[in-house]
Coordinates of C-alpha atoms and ligand atoms in Angstrom, one line a residue:
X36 CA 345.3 131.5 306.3
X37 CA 348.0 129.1 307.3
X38 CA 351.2 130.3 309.7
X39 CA 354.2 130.5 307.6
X40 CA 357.5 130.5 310.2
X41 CA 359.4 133.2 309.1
X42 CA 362.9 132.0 307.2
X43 CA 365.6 133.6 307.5
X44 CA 369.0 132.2 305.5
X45 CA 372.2 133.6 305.8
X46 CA 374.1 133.6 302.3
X47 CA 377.4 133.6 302.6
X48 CA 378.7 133.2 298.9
X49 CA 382.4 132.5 298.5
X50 CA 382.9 133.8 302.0
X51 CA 385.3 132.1 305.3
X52 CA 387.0 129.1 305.5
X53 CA 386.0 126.5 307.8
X54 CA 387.8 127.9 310.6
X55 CA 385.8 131.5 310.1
X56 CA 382.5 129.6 310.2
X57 CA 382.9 127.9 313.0
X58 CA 383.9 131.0 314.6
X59 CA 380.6 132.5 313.2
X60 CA 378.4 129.4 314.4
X61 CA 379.5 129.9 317.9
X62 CA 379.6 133.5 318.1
X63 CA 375.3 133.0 316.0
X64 CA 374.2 130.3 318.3
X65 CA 374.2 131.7 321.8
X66 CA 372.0 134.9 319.9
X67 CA 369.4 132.8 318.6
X68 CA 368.6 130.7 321.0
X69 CA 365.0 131.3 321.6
X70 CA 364.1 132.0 318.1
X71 CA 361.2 130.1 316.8
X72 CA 362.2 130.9 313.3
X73 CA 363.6 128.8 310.7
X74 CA 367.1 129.9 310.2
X75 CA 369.3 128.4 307.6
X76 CA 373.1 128.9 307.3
X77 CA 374.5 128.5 303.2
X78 CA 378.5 127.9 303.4
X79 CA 380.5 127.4 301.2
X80 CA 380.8 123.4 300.0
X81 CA 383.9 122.8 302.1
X82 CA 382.5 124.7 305.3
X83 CA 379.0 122.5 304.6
X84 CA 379.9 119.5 307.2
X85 CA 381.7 121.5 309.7
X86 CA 378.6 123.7 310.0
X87 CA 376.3 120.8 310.1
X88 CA 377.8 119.2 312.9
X89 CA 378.6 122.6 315.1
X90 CA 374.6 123.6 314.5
X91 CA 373.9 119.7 315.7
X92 CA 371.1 120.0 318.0
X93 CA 370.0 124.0 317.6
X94 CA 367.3 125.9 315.8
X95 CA 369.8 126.2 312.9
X96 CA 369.9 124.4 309.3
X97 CA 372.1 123.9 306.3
X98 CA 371.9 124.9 302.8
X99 CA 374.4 124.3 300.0
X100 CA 375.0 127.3 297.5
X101 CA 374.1 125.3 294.6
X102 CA 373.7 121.7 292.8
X103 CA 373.8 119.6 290.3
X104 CA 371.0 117.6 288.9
X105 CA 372.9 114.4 287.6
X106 CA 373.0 111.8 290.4
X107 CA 376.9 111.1 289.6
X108 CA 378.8 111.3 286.4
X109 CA 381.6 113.3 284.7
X110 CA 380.8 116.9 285.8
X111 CA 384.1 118.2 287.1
X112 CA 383.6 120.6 289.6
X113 CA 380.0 119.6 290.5
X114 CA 378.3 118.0 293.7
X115 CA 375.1 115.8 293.4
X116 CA 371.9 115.9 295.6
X117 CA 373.1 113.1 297.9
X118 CA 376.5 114.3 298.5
X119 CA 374.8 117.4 299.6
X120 CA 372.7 114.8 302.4
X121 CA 375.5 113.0 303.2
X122 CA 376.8 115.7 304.5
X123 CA 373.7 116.5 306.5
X124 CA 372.4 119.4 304.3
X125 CA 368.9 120.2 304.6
X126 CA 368.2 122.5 301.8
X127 CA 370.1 124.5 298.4
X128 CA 370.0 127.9 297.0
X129 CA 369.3 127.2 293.2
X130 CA 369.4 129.7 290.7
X131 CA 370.7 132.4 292.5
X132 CA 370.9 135.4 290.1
X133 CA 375.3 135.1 290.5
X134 CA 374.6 131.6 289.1
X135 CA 372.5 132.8 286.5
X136 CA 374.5 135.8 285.4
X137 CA 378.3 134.6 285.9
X138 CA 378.3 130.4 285.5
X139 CA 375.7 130.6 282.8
X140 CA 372.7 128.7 284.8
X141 CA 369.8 128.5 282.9
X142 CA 365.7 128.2 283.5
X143 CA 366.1 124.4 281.6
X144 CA 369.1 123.2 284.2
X145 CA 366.8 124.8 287.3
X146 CA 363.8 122.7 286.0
X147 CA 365.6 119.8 286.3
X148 CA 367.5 120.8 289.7
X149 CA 364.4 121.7 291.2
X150 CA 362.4 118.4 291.1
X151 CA 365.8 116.4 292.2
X152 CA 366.6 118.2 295.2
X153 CA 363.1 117.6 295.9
X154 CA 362.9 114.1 295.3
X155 CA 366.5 114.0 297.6
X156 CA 364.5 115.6 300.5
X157 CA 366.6 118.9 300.5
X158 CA 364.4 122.2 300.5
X159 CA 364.9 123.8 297.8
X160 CA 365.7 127.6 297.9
X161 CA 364.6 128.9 294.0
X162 CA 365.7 132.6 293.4
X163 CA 364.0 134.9 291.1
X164 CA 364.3 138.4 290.2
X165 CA 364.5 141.1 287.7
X166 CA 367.6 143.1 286.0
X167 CA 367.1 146.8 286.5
X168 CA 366.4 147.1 283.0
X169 CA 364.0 144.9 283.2
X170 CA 362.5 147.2 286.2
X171 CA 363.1 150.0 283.9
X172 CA 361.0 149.1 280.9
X173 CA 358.3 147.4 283.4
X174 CA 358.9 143.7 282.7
X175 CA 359.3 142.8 286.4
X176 CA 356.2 140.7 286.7
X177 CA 357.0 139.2 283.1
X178 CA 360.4 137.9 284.0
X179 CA 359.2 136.8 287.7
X180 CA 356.2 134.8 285.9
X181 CA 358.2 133.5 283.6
X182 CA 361.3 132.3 285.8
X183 CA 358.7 130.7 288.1
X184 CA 356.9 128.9 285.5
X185 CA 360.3 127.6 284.0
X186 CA 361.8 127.1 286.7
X187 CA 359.0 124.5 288.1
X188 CA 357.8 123.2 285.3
X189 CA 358.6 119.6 286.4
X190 CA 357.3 120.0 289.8
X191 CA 354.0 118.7 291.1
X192 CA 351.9 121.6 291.9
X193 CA 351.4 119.8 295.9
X194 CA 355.0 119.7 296.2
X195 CA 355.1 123.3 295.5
X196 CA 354.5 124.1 298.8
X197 CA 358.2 122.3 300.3
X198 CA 359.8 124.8 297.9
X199 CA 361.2 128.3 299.5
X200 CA 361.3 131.3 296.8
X201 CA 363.7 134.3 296.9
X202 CA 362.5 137.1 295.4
X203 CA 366.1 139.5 295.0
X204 CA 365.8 142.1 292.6
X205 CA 369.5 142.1 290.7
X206 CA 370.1 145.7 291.1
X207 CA 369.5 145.6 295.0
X208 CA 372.2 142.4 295.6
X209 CA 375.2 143.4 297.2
X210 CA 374.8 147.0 295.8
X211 CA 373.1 148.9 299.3
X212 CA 370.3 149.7 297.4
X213 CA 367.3 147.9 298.9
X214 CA 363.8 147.3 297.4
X215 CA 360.9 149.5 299.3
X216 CA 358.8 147.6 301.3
X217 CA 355.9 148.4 298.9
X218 CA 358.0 147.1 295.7
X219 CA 359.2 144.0 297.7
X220 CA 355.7 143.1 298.8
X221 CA 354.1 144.0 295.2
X222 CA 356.8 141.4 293.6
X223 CA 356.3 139.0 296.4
X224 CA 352.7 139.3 296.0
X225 CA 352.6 138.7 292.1
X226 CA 354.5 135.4 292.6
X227 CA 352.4 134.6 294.8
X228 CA 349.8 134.9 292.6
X229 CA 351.7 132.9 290.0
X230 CA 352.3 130.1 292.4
X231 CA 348.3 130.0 293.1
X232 CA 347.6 130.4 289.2
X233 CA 349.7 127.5 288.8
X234 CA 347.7 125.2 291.3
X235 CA 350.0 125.4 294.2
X236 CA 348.7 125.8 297.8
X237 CA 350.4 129.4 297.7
X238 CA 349.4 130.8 300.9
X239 CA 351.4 128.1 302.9
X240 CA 354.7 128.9 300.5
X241 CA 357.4 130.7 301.8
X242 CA 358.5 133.3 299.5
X243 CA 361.5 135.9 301.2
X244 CA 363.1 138.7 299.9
X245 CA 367.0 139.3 299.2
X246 CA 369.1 142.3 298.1
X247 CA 371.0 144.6 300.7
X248 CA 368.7 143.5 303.6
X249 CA 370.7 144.5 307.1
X250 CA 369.0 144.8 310.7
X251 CA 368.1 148.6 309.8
X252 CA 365.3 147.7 306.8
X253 CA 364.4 143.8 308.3
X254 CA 361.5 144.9 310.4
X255 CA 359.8 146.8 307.6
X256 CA 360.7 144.7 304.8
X257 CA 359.4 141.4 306.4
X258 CA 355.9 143.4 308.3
X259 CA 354.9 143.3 304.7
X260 CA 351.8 140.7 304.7
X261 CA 353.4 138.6 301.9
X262 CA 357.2 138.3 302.8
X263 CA 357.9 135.7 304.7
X264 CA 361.9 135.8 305.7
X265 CA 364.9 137.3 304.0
X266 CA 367.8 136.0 302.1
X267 CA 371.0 137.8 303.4
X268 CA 374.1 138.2 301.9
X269 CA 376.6 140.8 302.8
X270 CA 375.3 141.3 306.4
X271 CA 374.8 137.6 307.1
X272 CA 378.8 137.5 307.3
X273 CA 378.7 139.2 310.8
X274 CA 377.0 137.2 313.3
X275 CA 375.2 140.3 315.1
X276 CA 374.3 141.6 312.1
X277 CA 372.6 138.4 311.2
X278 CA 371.0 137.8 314.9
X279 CA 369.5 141.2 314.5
X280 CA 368.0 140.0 311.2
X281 CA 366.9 136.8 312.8
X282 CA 365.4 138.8 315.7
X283 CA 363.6 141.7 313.8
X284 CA 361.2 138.5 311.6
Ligands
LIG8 P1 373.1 141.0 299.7 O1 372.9 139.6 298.9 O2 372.3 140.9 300.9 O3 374.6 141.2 299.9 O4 372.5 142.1 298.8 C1 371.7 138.9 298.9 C2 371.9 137.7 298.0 O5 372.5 137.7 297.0 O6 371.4 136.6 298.4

């Protein structure tokens, strides 16, 4: 079975201004030094180049928060693929459930935004993941199946394999109430399956998990044979609290 390098990514939403991230990049670096693990900082747009150029040269990479698929046009309020590499990005969350829920994101738009960022050379970061009612009446493989399929529809199934997938269950963002290992890895583990169905190379995807992950639950969520990293929100903001995260993959 191939190696997959653990990922970890740090998302910090509509959190510090540039002056707060570089504080965070130089408090992170010194940390992480040693770490053989892909770790990915996602700013904020206007922190994105100041965060490039303080991770210059370190284990660190960049994501954007999100993108648009257009290469330029009237789209107030937007950013295109390249701007994203002109400022040195290397990868972008797409379809993060906030996205999806609050700014009206949909399966058709992430279709498109999938195969672009590809085709830009940014990695994408696809997120997927069930409402609690969903959970409730036991249609979490059905919506992860069917976000997956929709969502990389347009993409070659060898190109699969340059995409990262979230899997963050909606009712575990941001509210302390963390998958189980055993419901992470089952979720993980079916879109894996879908990735595989769908011809990819699935074992050499990276697929993480997000949703109230902190250095306390790290270790065990990402032991679990099929997670591969973890998508942090809340406790990415502290830069120990992130290292530890880093440190327990
Ligand atoms: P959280 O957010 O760690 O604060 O739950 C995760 C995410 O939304 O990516």
């Amino acid at each position: 079975m191939p190696e997959r390098t653990p990922y970890l990514a740090a998302n910090w939403k509509m959190h510090k201004t540039v002056a707060e991230a570089e504080e965070f990049v130089d408090a992170l670096l010194p940390k992480i030094g040693a770490t053989g693990n892909d770790v990915v900082i996602c700013p904020p747009f206007l922190a994105l180049g100041e965060v490039v150029s303080r991770t210059r040269g370190s284990a660190v990479r960049v994501a954007a928060q999100n993108m648009h698929e257009a290469e330029s046009g009237a789209f107030t309020g937007e950013v295109s693929a390249a701007m994203l590499l002109d400022l040195g990005a290397d990868a972008v969350i797409l379809g993060h459930s906030e996205r999806r829920q609050y700014f009206g994101e949909t399966d058709e738009s992430l279709a498109r935004k999938v195969p672009v960022a590809l085709a830009a050379g940014l990695e994408p970061i696809l997120c997927i993941g069930e409402s609690e009612e969903a959970r409730d009446a036991g249609q979490t493989e059905g919506v992860l199946e069917r976000q997956l399929q929709a969502d990389l529809a347009e993409v070659d199934p060898v190109e699969i394999s340059r995409v990262v997938v979230a899997y963050e269950p909606i009712w575990a963002i941001g509210t302390g109430r963390t998958a189980t290992p055993e419901q992470a890895q089952e979720a993980v583990a079916f879109a894996r399956d879908v990735l595989r169905e769908r011809g990819a190379e699935a074992e050499r995807v990276r697929i993480l998990y997000g949703g109230s992950v902190k250095p306390a639950n790290a270790a065990e969520l990402m032991a679990q044979p099929d997670i591969d990293g973890a998508l942090v929100g809340g406790a990415s903001l502290d830069p120990n609290d992130f290292a530890a995260i880093v440190e327990a993959a």
